Amino acid sequence: MSDSAGSVPQTPALFNSLGIAVLVLRPDLTILRANPAAEQLIGLSARRMEGRGLGAIVRFESERLAGLLAQGDAQIAAHGVATSFHDSALRQIDFVLSPVTGFPGWQLLSMHDTGSSDSLRDTEDLPLRAPAILAHEIKNPLSAIRGAAQLISRKLPDKDKPMAKLIAEEVDRIAKLVDRMQRLGREKPEPVAPCNLHQVLHRARELVEAAGLENVRLTEEFDPSLPPVLANQDSLVQVLINLICNARDACKDGEHPEVTLGTRFVSGFVLNVMRLGRPIRLPIEIRVSDNGPGVPRDLRDHIFEPFVTSKKNGQGLGLALVNKLVRDMNGRITHERDEVHGWTHFRIHLPMVK
């Protein structure tokens, strides 16, 4: 059975549905049109980009590439090009430049953030079962060690009892670490349901403030019109507490420490989820930002992996657990460092209730 004319997607709908960022460029390199994926990648609305020169929006570090763009008839594909958008920090971008057939000087510029591709791909087989197996093997002997320390303490003179107490306290500390490792290895996700995002954010903020902000200023930039998100409320509260506390700790020693919580609606953010066997839209963004020094460069590509940490006494499980909890809700989390303005951003993208 053939489709009727009214049921066939038209060109604007196809353009706006592309999961890769695309800009349509006039011969003078001004932007005619930007799709929603380009809005997401660049961080500006199509209305703010259209009519402006490409150089004011996208800046390539390579002068040679800028020269090829100006030619207007080059077919170019490049990987990992140092690029900045608007006033943002440098990022590694894959791009393809194609001339428009039949329209001399007109070009299509498609772009893909190689840095976010690794963090956004659906890696359901991340090696998280190993910590769970290790945790199971550790817990039984821990109980025996703690029991032995308690028995010994009863027979020791008072001057030696603090040593037995130290053993018991260290066992308790390790047991808590083991519990977190087990949560990393838990394969069955918690159920999701409609959640009021801002109620969750306020709950997380209250809990962090109760524990102490240590003179860190906490501000909010919320979009009050956002619809409910599809998430597990308890897991989302835990994720936000972890991110807010990390942000507080990262900036608290600065001259004017500040943490910002933000929410917004972003169109064009689509991800293929292997577990669900279909693409899923993630239009709701939560942002936790701080003006601290940022994650060391050599750790930035690995911060969501288990046992990776920049904290002196950190265990390296906090962000790994955050990543797992967000993925269990069919969401994604990314990290970005803005060296120009001195801010670190963690962005969570979640599905909304249909």
Coordinates of N, CA and C in Angstrom, one line a residue, residues 267-346:
S267 N 15.5 20.8 22.0 CA 14.9 20.0 21.0 C 16.0 19.3 20.2
G268 N 15.7 18.2 19.5 CA 16.6 17.6 18.6 C 17.6 16.6 19.3
F269 N 17.4 16.4 20.6 CA 18.3 15.5 21.3 C 17.7 14.1 21.3
V270 N 18.3 13.2 20.5 CA 17.8 11.9 20.3 C 18.9 10.9 20.5
L271 N 18.6 9.8 21.2 CA 19.6 8.7 21.4 C 19.0 7.4 21.2
N272 N 19.8 6.5 20.5 CA 19.3 5.1 20.3 C 19.7 4.3 21.5
V273 N 18.7 3.7 22.2 CA 18.9 2.9 23.4 C 18.8 1.4 23.0
M274 N 19.9 0.7 23.1 CA 19.9 -0.7 22.6 C 19.0 -1.5 23.5
R275 N 18.9 -1.2 24.8 CA 18.0 -2.0 25.6 C 16.5 -1.9 25.2
L276 N 16.1 -0.7 24.7 CA 14.8 -0.5 24.3 C 14.5 -0.9 22.9
G277 N 15.6 -0.9 22.1 CA 15.5 -1.2 20.7 C 14.8 -0.1 19.9
R278 N 14.9 1.1 20.3 CA 14.3 2.2 19.6 C 15.0 3.5 20.0
P279 N 14.9 4.6 19.2 CA 15.4 5.9 19.6 C 14.5 6.5 20.7
I280 N 15.1 7.3 21.5 CA 14.3 8.0 22.5 C 14.8 9.4 22.6
R281 N 13.8 10.3 22.7 CA 14.1 11.7 22.8 C 14.4 12.1 24.3
L282 N 15.4 13.0 24.4 CA 15.8 13.4 25.8 C 15.8 15.0 25.8
P283 N 14.6 15.6 25.8 CA 14.6 17.0 25.6 C 14.7 17.8 26.9
I284 N 14.7 17.2 28.1 CA 14.8 17.9 29.4 C 16.2 17.9 29.9
E285 N 16.8 19.1 30.1 CA 18.2 19.2 30.5 C 18.2 19.8 31.9
I286 N 19.1 19.1 32.8 CA 19.4 19.6 34.1 C 20.9 19.9 34.1
R287 N 21.3 21.1 34.5 CA 22.7 21.5 34.5 C 23.1 21.8 35.9
V288 N 24.3 21.3 36.3 CA 24.9 21.6 37.6 C 26.3 22.1 37.2
S289 N 26.5 23.4 37.5 CA 27.8 24.1 37.1 C 28.5 24.7 38.3
D290 N 29.8 24.8 38.2 CA 30.6 25.4 39.3 C 31.7 26.2 38.7
N291 N 32.2 27.2 39.4 CA 33.3 28.0 38.9 C 34.7 27.6 39.6
G292 N 34.8 26.3 39.9 CA 36.1 25.8 40.4 C 37.1 25.6 39.3
P293 N 38.2 25.0 39.6 CA 39.3 24.8 38.6 C 39.0 23.8 37.6
G294 N 38.1 22.9 37.8 CA 37.7 21.9 36.8 C 38.5 20.6 37.1
V295 N 38.0 19.6 36.4 CA 38.6 18.2 36.4 C 40.0 18.3 35.7
P296 N 41.0 17.7 36.2 CA 42.3 17.6 35.5 C 42.1 17.1 34.1
R297 N 42.8 17.6 33.1 CA 42.7 17.3 31.7 C 42.8 15.8 31.4
D298 N 43.8 15.2 32.1 CA 44.0 13.7 31.9 C 42.9 12.8 32.4
L299 N 42.0 13.4 33.2 CA 40.9 12.6 33.7 C 39.6 12.8 33.1
R300 N 39.5 13.9 32.3 CA 38.2 14.3 31.8 C 37.5 13.3 30.9
D301 N 38.2 12.5 30.2 CA 37.6 11.5 29.3 C 37.2 10.2 30.1
H302 N 37.6 10.2 31.4 CA 37.4 8.9 32.2 C 36.6 9.1 33.5
I303 N 36.0 10.3 33.7 CA 35.5 10.6 35.0 C 34.3 9.8 35.4
F304 N 33.6 9.2 34.4 CA 32.4 8.4 34.7 C 32.8 6.9 34.8
E305 N 34.1 6.6 34.8 CA 34.5 5.2 35.0 C 34.7 4.9 36.5
P306 N 34.5 3.7 36.9 CA 34.8 3.3 38.3 C 36.2 3.6 38.7
F307 N 36.4 4.0 40.0 CA 37.8 4.2 40.6 C 38.6 5.3 39.9
V308 N 38.0 6.2 39.2 CA 38.7 7.4 38.7 C 38.2 8.6 39.5
T309 N 39.2 9.3 40.1 CA 38.8 10.5 40.9 C 40.0 11.4 40.9
S310 N 39.7 12.7 41.1 CA 40.7 13.8 41.3 C 40.8 14.2 42.8
K311 N 39.9 13.6 43.6 CA 39.9 14.0 45.0 C 41.0 13.3 45.8
K312 N 41.6 13.9 46.7 CA 42.7 13.3 47.5 C 42.3 12.1 48.2
N313 N 41.1 12.1 48.8 CA 40.6 10.9 49.6 C 39.4 10.3 48.9
G314 N 39.2 10.6 47.6 CA 38.1 10.1 46.9 C 38.2 8.6 46.6
Q315 N 37.0 8.0 46.4 CA 37.0 6.5 46.1 C 36.8 6.3 44.6
G316 N 36.4 7.3 43.8 CA 36.2 7.1 42.4 C 34.9 6.4 42.0
L317 N 33.9 6.3 42.9 CA 32.7 5.6 42.6 C 31.5 6.5 42.5
G318 N 31.6 7.8 42.9 CA 30.4 8.7 42.9 C 29.9 8.9 41.5
L319 N 30.8 9.4 40.6 CA 30.3 9.7 39.3 C 30.0 8.5 38.5
A320 N 30.7 7.4 38.8 CA 30.3 6.1 38.1 C 28.9 5.7 38.5
L321 N 28.5 5.8 39.7 CA 27.2 5.5 40.2 C 26.2 6.5 39.6
V322 N 26.5 7.8 39.5 CA 25.6 8.8 38.9 C 25.4 8.4 37.5
N323 N 26.4 8.0 36.7 CA 26.3 7.7 35.3 C 25.3 6.5 35.2
K324 N 25.5 5.5 36.1 CA 24.6 4.3 36.0 C 23.2 4.6 36.3
L325 N 22.9 5.4 37.3 CA 21.6 5.8 37.7 C 20.9 6.6 36.6
V326 N 21.6 7.5 36.0 CA 21.0 8.3 34.9 C 20.7 7.4 33.7
R327 N 21.6 6.4 33.4 CA 21.4 5.5 32.2 C 20.2 4.6 32.6
D328 N 20.1 4.2 33.8 CA 18.9 3.3 34.2 C 17.6 4.0 33.9
M329 N 17.6 5.4 33.9 CA 16.4 6.1 33.7 C 16.3 6.5 32.2
N330 N 17.2 5.8 31.4 CA 17.2 6.1 29.9 C 17.7 7.5 29.6
G331 N 18.4 8.1 30.5 CA 19.0 9.4 30.3 C 20.4 9.3 30.0
R332 N 21.1 10.5 29.8 CA 22.5 10.6 29.6 C 23.1 11.7 30.4
I333 N 24.3 11.6 30.8 CA 25.0 12.7 31.5 C 26.3 13.0 30.7
T334 N 26.7 14.3 30.6 CA 27.9 14.7 29.9 C 28.6 15.7 30.8
H335 N 29.9 15.9 30.5 CA 30.7 16.8 31.3 C 31.4 17.8 30.3
E336 N 31.5 19.0 30.6 CA 32.1 20.0 29.7 C 32.8 21.1 30.6
R337 N 34.0 21.4 30.1 CA 34.8 22.5 30.8 C 34.9 23.7 29.9
D338 N 34.4 24.8 30.4 CA 34.5 26.1 29.7 C 35.7 26.9 30.2
E339 N 36.8 26.7 29.5 CA 38.0 27.4 30.0 C 37.9 28.9 29.8
V340 N 37.2 29.4 28.8 CA 37.0 30.8 28.6 C 36.4 31.6 29.8
H341 N 35.3 31.0 30.3 CA 34.7 31.6 31.4 C 34.9 31.0 32.8
G342 N 35.7 29.9 32.8 CA 36.1 29.3 34.0 C 35.0 28.5 34.7
W343 N 34.1 27.8 34.0 CA 33.0 27.1 34.6 C 33.1 25.6 34.1
T344 N 32.7 24.7 35.0 CA 32.5 23.3 34.7 C 31.0 23.0 34.7
H345 N 30.6 22.3 33.7 CA 29.1 22.0 33.5 C 28.9 20.4 33.5
F346 N 28.0 19.9 34.3 CA 27.5 18.6 34.1 C 26.1 18.7 33.7

